[in-house]
mmCIF file of C-alpha atoms and ligand atoms in Angstrom:
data_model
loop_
_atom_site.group_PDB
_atom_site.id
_atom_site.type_symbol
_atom_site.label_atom_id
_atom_site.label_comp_id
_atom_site.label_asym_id
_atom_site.label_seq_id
_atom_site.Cartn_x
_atom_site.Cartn_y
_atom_site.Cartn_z
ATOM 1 C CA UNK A 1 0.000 0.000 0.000
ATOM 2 C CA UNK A 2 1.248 3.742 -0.872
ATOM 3 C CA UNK A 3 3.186 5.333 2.088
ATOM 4 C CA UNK A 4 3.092 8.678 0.596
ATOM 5 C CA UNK A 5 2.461 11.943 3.351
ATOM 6 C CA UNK A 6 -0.598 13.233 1.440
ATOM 7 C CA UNK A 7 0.504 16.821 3.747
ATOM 8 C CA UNK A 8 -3.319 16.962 4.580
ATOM 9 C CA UNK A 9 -3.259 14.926 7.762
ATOM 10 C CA UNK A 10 -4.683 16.506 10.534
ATOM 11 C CA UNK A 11 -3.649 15.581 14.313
ATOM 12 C CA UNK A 12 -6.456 17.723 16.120
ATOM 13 C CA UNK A 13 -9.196 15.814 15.032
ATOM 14 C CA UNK A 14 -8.027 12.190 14.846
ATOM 15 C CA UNK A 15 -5.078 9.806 15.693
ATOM 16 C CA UNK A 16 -4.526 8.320 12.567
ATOM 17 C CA UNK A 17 -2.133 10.486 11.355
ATOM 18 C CA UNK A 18 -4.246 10.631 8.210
ATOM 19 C CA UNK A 19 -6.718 13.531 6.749
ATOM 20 C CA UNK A 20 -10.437 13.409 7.578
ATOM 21 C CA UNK A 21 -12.421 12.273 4.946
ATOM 22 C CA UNK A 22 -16.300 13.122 3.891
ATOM 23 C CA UNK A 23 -17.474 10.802 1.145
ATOM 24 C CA UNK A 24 -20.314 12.153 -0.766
ATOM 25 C CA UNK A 25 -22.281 9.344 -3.491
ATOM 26 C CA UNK A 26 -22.416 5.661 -2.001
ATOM 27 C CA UNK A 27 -23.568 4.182 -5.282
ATOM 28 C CA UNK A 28 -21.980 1.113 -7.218
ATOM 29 C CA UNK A 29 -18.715 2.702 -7.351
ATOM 30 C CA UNK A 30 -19.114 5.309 -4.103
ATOM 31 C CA UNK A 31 -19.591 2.589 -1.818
ATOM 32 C CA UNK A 32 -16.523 0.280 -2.340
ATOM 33 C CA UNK A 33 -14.002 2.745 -2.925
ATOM 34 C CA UNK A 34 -15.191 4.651 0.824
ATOM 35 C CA UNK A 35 -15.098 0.711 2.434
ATOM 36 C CA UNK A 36 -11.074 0.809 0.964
ATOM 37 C CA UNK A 37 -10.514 4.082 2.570
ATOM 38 C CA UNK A 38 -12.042 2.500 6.099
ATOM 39 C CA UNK A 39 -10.176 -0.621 5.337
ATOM 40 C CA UNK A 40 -6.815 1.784 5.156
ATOM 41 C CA UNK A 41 -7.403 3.402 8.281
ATOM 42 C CA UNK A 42 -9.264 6.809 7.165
ATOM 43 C CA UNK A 43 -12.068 8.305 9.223
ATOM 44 C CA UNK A 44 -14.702 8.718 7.127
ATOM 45 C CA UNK A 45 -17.773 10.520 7.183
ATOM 46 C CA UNK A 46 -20.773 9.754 4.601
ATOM 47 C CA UNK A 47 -23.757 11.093 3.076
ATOM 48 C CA UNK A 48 -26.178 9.708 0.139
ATOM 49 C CA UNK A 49 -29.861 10.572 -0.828
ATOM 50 C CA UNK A 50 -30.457 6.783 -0.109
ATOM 51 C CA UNK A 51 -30.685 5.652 3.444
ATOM 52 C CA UNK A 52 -29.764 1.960 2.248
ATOM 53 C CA UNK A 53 -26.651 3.316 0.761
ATOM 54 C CA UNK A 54 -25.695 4.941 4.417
ATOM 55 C CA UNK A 55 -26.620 1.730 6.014
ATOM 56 C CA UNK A 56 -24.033 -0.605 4.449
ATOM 57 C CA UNK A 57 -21.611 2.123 5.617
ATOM 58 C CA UNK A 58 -22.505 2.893 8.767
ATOM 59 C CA UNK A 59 -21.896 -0.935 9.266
ATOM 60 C CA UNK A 60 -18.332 -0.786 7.808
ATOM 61 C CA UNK A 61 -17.699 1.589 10.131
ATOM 62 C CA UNK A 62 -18.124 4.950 8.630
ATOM 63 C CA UNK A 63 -20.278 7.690 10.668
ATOM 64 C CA UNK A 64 -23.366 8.652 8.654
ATOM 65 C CA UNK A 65 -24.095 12.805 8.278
ATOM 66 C CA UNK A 66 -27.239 14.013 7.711
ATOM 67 C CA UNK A 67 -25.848 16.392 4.977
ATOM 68 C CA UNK A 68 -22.895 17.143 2.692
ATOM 69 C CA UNK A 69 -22.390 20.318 4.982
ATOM 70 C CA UNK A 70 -22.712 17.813 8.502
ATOM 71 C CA UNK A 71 -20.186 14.795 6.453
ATOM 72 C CA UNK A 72 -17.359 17.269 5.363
ATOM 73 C CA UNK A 73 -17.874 19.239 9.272
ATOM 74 C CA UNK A 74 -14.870 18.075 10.512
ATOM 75 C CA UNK A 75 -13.131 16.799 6.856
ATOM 76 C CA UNK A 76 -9.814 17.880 5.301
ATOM 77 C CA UNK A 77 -10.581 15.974 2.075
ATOM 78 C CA UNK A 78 -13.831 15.637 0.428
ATOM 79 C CA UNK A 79 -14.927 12.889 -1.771
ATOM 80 C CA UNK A 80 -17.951 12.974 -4.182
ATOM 81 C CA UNK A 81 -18.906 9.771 -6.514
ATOM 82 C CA UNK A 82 -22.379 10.915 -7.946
ATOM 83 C CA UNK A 83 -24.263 9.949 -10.808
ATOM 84 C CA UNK A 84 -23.891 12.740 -13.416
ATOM 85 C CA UNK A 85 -23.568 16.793 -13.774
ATOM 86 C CA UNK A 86 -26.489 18.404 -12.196
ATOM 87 C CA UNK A 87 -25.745 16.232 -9.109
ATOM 88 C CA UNK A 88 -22.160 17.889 -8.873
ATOM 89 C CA UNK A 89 -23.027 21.376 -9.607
ATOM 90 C CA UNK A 90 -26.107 21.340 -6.868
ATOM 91 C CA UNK A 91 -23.929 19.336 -4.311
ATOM 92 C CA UNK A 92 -21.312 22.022 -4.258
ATOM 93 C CA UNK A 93 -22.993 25.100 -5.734
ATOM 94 C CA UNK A 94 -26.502 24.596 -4.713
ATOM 95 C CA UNK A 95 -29.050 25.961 -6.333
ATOM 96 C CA UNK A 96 -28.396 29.544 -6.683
ATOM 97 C CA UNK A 97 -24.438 28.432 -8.049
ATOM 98 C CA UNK A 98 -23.193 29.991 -4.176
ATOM 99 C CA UNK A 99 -25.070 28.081 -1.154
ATOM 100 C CA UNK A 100 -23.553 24.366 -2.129
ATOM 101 C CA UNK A 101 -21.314 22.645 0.336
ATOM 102 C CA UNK A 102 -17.920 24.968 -1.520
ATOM 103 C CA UNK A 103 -19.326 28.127 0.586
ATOM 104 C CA UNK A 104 -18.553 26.077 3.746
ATOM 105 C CA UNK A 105 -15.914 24.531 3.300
ATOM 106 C CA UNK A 106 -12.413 26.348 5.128
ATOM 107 C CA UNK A 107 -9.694 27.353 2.885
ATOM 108 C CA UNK A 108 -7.010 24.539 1.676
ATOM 109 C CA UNK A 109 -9.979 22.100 1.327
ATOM 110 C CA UNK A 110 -8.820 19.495 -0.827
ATOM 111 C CA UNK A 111 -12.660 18.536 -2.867
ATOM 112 C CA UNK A 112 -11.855 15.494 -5.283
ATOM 113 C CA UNK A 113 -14.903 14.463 -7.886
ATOM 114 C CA UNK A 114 -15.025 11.018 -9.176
ATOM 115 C CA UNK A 115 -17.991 11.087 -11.051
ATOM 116 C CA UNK A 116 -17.958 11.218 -14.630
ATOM 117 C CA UNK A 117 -19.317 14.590 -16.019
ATOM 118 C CA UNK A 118 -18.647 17.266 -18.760
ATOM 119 C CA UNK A 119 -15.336 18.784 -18.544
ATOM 120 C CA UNK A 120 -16.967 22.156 -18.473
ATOM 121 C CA UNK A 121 -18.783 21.156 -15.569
ATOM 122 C CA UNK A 122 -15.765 20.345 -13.952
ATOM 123 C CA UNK A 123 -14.075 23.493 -14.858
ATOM 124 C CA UNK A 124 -16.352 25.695 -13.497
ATOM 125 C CA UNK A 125 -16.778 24.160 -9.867
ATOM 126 C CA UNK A 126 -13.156 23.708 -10.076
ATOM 127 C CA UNK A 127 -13.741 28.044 -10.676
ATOM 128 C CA UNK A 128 -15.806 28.833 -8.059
ATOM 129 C CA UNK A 129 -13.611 26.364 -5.739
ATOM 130 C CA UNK A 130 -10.239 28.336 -6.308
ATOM 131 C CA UNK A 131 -12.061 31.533 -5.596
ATOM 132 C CA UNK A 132 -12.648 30.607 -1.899
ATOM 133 C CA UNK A 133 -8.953 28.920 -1.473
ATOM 134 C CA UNK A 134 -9.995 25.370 -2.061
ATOM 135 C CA UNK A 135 -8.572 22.550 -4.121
ATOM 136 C CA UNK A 136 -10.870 21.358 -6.590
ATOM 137 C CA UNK A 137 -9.495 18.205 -8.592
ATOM 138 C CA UNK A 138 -12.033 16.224 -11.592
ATOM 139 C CA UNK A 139 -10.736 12.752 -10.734
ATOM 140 C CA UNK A 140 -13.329 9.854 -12.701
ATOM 141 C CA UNK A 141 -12.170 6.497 -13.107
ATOM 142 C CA UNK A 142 -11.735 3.382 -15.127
ATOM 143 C CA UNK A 143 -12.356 -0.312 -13.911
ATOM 144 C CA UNK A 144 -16.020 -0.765 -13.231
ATOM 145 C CA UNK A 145 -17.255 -1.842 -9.930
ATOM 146 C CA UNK A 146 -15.108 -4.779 -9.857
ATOM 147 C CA UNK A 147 -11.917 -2.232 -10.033
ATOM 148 C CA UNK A 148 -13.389 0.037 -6.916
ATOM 149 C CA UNK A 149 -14.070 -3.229 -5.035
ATOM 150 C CA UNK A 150 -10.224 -4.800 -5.161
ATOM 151 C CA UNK A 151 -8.719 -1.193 -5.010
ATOM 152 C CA UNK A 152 -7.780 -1.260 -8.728
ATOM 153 C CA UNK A 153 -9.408 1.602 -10.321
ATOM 154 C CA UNK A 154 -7.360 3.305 -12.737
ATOM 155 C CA UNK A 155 -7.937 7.675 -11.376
ATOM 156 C CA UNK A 156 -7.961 10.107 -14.359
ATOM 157 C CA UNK A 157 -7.129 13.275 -12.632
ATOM 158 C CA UNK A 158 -7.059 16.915 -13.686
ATOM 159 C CA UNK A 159 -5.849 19.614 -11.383
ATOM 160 C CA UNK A 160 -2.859 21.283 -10.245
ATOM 161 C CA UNK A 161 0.601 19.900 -9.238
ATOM 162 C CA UNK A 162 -0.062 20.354 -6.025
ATOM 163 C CA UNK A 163 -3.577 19.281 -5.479
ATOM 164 C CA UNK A 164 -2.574 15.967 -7.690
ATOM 165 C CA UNK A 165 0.159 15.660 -5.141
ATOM 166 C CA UNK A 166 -1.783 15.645 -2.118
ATOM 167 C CA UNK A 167 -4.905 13.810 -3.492
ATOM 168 C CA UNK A 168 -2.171 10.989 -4.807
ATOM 169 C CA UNK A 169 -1.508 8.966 -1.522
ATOM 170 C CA UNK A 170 -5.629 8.537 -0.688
ATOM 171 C CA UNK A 171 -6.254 7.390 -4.248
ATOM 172 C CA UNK A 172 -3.455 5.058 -3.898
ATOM 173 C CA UNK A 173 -5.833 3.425 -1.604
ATOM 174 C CA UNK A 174 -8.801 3.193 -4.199
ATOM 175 C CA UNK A 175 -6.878 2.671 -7.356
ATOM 176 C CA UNK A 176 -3.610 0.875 -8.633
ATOM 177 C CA UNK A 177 -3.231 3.539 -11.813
ATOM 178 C CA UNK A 178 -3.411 7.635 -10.991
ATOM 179 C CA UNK A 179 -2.378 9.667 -14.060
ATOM 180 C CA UNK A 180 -2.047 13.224 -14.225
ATOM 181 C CA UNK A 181 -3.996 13.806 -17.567
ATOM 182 C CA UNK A 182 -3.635 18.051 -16.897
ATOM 183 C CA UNK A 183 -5.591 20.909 -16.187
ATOM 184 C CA UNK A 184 -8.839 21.549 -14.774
ATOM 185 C CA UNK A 185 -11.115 19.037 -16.948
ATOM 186 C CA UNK A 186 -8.350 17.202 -18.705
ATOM 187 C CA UNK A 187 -9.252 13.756 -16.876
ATOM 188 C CA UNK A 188 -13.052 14.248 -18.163
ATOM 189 C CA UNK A 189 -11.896 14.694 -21.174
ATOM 190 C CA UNK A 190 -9.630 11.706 -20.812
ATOM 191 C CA UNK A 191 -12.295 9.661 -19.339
ATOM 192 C CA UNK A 192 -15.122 10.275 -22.177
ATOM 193 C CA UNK A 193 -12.663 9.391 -24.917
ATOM 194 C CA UNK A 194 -11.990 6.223 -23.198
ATOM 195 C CA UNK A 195 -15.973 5.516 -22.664
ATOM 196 C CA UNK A 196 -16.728 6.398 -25.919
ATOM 197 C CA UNK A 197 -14.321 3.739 -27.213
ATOM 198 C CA UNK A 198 -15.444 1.365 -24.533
ATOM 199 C CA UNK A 199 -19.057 1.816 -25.931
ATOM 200 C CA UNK A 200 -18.014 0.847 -29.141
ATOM 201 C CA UNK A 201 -16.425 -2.080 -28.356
ATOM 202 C CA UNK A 202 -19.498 -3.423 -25.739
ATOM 203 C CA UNK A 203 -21.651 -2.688 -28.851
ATOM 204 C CA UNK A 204 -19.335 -4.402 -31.468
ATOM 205 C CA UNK A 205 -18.640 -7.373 -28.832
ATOM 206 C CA UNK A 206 -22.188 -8.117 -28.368
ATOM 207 C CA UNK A 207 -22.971 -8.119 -32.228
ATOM 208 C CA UNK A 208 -19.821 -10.315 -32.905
ATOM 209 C CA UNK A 209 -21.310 -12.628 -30.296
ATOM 210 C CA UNK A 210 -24.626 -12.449 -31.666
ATOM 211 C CA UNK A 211 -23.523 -13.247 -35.298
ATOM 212 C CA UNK A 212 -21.647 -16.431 -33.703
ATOM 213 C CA UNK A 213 -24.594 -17.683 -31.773
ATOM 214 C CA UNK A 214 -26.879 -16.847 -34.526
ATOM 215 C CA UNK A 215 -24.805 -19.403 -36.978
ATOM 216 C CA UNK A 216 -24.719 -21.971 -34.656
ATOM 217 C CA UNK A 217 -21.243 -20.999 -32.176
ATOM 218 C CA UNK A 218 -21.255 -21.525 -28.496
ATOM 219 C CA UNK A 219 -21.158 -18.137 -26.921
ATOM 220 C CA UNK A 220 -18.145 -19.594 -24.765
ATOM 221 C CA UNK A 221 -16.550 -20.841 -27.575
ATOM 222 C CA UNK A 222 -16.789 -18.040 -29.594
ATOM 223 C CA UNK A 223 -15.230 -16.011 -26.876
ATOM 224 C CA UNK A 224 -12.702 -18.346 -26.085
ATOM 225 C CA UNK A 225 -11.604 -17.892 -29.917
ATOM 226 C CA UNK A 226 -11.893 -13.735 -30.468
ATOM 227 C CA UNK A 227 -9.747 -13.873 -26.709
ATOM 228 C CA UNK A 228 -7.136 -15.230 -28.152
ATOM 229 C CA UNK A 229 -7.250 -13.687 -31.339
ATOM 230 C CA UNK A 230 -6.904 -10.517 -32.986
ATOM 231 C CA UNK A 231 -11.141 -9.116 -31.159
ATOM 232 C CA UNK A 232 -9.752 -9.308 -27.917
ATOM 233 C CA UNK A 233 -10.437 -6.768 -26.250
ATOM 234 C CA UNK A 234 -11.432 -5.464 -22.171
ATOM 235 C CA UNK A 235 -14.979 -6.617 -22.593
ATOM 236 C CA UNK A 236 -14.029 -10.134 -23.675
ATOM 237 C CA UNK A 237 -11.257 -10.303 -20.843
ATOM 238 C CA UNK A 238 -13.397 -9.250 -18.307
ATOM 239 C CA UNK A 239 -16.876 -8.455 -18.989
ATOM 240 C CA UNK A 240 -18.873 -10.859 -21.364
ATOM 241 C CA UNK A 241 -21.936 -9.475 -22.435
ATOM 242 C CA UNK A 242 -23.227 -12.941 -23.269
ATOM 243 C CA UNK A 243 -24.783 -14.643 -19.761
ATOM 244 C CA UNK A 244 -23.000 -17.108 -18.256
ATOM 245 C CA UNK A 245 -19.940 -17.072 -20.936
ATOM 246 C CA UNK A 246 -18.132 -15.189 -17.697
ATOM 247 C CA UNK A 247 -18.724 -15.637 -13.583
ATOM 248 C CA UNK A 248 -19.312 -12.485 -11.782
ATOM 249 C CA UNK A 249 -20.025 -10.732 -14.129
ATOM 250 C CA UNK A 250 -22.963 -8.426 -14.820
ATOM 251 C CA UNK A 251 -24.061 -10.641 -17.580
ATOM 252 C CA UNK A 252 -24.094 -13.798 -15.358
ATOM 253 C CA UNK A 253 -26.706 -12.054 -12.756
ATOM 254 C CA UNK A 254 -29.364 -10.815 -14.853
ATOM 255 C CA UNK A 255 -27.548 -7.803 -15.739
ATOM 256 C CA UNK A 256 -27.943 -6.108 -11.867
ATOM 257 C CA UNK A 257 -25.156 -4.275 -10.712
ATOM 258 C CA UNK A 258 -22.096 -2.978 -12.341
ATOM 259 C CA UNK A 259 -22.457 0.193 -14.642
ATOM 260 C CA UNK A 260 -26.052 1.370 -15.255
ATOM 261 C CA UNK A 261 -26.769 1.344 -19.249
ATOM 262 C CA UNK A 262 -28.463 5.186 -18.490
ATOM 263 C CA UNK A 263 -24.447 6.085 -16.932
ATOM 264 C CA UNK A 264 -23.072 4.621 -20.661
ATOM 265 C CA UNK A 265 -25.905 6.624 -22.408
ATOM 266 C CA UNK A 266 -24.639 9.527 -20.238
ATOM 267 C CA UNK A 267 -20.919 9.491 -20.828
ATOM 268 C CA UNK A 268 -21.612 8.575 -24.814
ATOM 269 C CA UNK A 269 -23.483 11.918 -25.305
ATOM 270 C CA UNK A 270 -20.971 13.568 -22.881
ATOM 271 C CA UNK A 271 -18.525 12.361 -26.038
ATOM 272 C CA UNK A 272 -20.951 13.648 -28.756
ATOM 273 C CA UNK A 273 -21.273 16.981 -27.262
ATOM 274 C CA UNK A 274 -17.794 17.288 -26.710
ATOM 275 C CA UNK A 275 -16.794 16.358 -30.351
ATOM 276 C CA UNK A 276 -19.760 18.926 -31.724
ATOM 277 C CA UNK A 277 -18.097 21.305 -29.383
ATOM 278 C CA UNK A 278 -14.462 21.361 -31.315
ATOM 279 C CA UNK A 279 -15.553 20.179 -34.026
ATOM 280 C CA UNK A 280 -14.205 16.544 -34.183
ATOM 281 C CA UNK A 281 -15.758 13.771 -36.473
ATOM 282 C CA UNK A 282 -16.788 10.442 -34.248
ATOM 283 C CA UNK A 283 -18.904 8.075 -36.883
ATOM 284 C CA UNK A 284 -18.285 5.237 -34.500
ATOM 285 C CA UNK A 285 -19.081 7.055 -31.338
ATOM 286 C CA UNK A 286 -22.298 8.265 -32.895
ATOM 287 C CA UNK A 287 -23.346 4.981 -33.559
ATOM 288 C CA UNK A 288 -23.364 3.210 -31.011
ATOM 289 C CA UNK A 289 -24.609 6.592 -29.022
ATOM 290 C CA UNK A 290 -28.118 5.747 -31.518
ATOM 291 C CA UNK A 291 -28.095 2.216 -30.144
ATOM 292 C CA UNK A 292 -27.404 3.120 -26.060
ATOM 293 C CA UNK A 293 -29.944 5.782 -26.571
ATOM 294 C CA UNK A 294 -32.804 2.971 -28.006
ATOM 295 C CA UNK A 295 -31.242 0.137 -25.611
ATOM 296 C CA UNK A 296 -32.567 2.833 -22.519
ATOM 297 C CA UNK A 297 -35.596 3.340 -22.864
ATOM 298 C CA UNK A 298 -36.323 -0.075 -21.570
ATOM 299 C CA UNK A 299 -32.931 -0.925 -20.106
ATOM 300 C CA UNK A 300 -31.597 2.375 -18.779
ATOM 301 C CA UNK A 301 -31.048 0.470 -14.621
ATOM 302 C CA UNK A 302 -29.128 -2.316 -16.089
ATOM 303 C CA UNK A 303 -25.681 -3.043 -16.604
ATOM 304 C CA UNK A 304 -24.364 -1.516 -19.933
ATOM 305 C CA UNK A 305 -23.418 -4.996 -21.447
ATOM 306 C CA UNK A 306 -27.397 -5.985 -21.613
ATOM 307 C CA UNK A 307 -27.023 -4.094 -25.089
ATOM 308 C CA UNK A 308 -26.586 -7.530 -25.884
ATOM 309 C CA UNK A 309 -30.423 -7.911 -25.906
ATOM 310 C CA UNK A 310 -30.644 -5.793 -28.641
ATOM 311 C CA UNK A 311 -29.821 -8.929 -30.531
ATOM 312 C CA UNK A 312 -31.470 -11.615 -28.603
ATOM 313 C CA UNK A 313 -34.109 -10.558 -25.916
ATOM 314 C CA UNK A 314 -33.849 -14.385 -24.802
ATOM 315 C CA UNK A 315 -31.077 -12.888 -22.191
ATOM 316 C CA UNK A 316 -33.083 -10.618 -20.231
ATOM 317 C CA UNK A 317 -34.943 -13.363 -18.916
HETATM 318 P P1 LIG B 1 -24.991 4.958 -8.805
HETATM 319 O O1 LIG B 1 -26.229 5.522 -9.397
HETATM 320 O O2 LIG B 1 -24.919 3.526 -8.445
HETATM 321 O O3 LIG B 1 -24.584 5.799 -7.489
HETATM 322 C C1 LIG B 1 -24.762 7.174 -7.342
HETATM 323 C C2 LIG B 1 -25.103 7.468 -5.888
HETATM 324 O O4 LIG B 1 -25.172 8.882 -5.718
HETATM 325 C C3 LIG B 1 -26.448 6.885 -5.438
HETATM 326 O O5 LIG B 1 -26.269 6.141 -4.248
HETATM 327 C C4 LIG B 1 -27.320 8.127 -5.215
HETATM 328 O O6 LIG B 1 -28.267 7.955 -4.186
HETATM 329 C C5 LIG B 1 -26.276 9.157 -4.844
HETATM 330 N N1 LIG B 1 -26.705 10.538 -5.048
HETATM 331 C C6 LIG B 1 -27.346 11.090 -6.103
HETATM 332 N N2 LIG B 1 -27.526 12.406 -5.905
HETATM 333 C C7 LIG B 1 -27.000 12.699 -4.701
HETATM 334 C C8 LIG B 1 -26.851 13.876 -3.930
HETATM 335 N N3 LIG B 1 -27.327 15.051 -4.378
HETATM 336 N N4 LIG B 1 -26.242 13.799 -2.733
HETATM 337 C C9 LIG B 1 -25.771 12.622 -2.270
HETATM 338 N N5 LIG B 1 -25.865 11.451 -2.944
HETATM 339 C C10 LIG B 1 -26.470 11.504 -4.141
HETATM 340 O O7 LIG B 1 -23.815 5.327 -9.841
HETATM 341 P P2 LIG B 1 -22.355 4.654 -9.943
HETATM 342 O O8 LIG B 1 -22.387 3.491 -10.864
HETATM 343 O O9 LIG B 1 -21.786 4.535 -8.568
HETATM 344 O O10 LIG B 1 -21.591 5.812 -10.756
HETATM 345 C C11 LIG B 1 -21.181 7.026 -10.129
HETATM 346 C C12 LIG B 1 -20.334 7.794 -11.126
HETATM 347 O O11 LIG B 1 -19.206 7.005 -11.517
HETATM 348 C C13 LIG B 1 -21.076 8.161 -12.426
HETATM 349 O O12 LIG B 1 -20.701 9.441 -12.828
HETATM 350 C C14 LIG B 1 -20.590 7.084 -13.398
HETATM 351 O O13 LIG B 1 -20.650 7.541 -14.738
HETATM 352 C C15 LIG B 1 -19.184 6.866 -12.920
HETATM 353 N N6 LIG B 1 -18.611 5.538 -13.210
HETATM 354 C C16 LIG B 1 -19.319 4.402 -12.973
HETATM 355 C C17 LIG B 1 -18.735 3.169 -13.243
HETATM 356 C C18 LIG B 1 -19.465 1.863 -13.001
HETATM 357 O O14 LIG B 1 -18.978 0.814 -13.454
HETATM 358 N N7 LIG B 1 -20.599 1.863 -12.302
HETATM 359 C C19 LIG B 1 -17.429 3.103 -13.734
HETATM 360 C C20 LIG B 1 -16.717 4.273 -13.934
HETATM 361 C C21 LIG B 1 -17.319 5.495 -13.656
#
């Protein structure tokens, strides 16, 4: 485990040596990567909309605030993992863009956002944060909910120097990869090319698979073959769309868990706008942006691989 001084620890208000934490978003993702921190020794306070979220981790051991402004109270370092842009902005904003949880936070705050959102989103909380002497870093990750439960999440950060520096130690602790991508916004930007792509190739796998199945392959087999061979690629190695090619894996339980179809649909028009924006062609991000957006309507709660039963409802059931 990283050793690192992250500088923010804070001897007044505990004896761990370590920086007070408030964790903000206890979703798929938000919840494993604040039982790591607990697991590492960090005193964490949480808060979610959703009292079961609390629950499982008030039981790990975390204390449980009744706000954002109660959790980060006594916090050095604030943690948010929340579903998309509008969350962020009226978690730290609020609703009139200056009575969010920045406005009470003290100075040299360090405020680290996992979630995936627009770049200019990012920017301009990461704005309104350096205005009031706080440390605003856009940090989203890659690895799915199997990387934030071993610890392996690969962080996408964009900051400064010295915010990446101190933030660097505590997402040691969640993640086995931490790049610098650059500025304010650079790891959304980072992050959306890289779900874009993914997108594609859940799309493409599924159809491969489809074609296979649909001329008389095993799924399995199939797999087994494009793994080794020149298809392979992170879906086949570790998330099969196909059910019960793969164990724990979305696929495998009915699709439940793992990363919400309406999060893909999200982070795919996140790319489109982006690429309208400066005026960058993306024919294969468009497409399979069409088929996320007609695979939610019905599917938008389940894992992002069920775009497989755009082929063959027989999965779903
Ligand atoms: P999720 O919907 O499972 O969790 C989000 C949590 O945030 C929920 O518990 C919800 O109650 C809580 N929440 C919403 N608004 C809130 C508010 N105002 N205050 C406090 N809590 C609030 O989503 P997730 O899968 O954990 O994803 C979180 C983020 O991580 C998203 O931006 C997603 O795109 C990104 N992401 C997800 C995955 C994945 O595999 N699930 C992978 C990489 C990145």
């Amino acid at each position: 485990m990283e050793t690192k001084d992250s500088g923010l620890s804070n001897k007044d208000s505990n004896n761990t040596g370590k920086p007070n934490i408030a964790f903000i978003g206890l979703g798929n993702m938000g919840a494993p990567m604040a039982e790591n921190l607990l697991k590492a020794g960090y005193m964490l306070s949480v808060y979610d909309l959703s009292e079961e979220a609390t629950q499982r981790l008030q039981q790990a051991g975390a204390s449980v605030a009744a706000s954002p402004k109660n959790a980060a109270s006594n916090a050095q370092v604030v943690i948010s993992m929340l579903p998309a842009g509008k969350h962020v902005h009226s978690v730290y904003l609020g609703e009139n863009g200056a009575d969010g949880l920045l406005a009470e936070l003290p100075k040299g705050t360090l405020v680290i956002d996992s979630s995936t959102i627009a770049a200019a989103d990012a920017r301009l909380v990461a704005e309104a944060a350096s205005k009031l002497g706080i440390d605003f870093l856009d940090a989203p990750v890659s690895g799915g909910t199997g990387g934030a439960i071993a610890g392996s999440l690969t962080f996408i950060v964009g900051g400064s120097d010295d915010a990446f520096a101190k933030a660097e130690p505590i997402l040691a602790v969640m993640g086995k990869n931490i790049f610098h991508a650059g500025e304010h916004g650079a790891g959304q930007v980072a992050k959306i090319c890289n779900n874009m792509l993914l997108g594609i190739l859940m799309a493409g796998t599924a159809e491969a698979i489809n074609l296979g199945v649909k001329n008389g392959l095993d799924p399995k087999v199939l797999s087994d073959i494009m793994l080794q061979s020149s298809g392979r690629n992170w879906t086949l190695e570790v998330y099969n769309p196909y059910p019960q090619v793969m164990e724990n894996v979305p696929s495998s339980n009915g699709y439940k868990g793992g990363f919400m179809s309406k999060l893909m649909q999200k982070d795919l028009n996140l790319a489109m706008q982006t690429a309208k924006d400066t005026d960058v062609e993306t024919p294969m991000g468009a497409k399979a942006t069409e088929l996320y957006e007609a695979h939610t309507v019905d599917n938008g709660d389940k894992d992002f691989s069920s775009i497989m039963a755009r082929h063959d409802s027989s999965v779903l059931s």
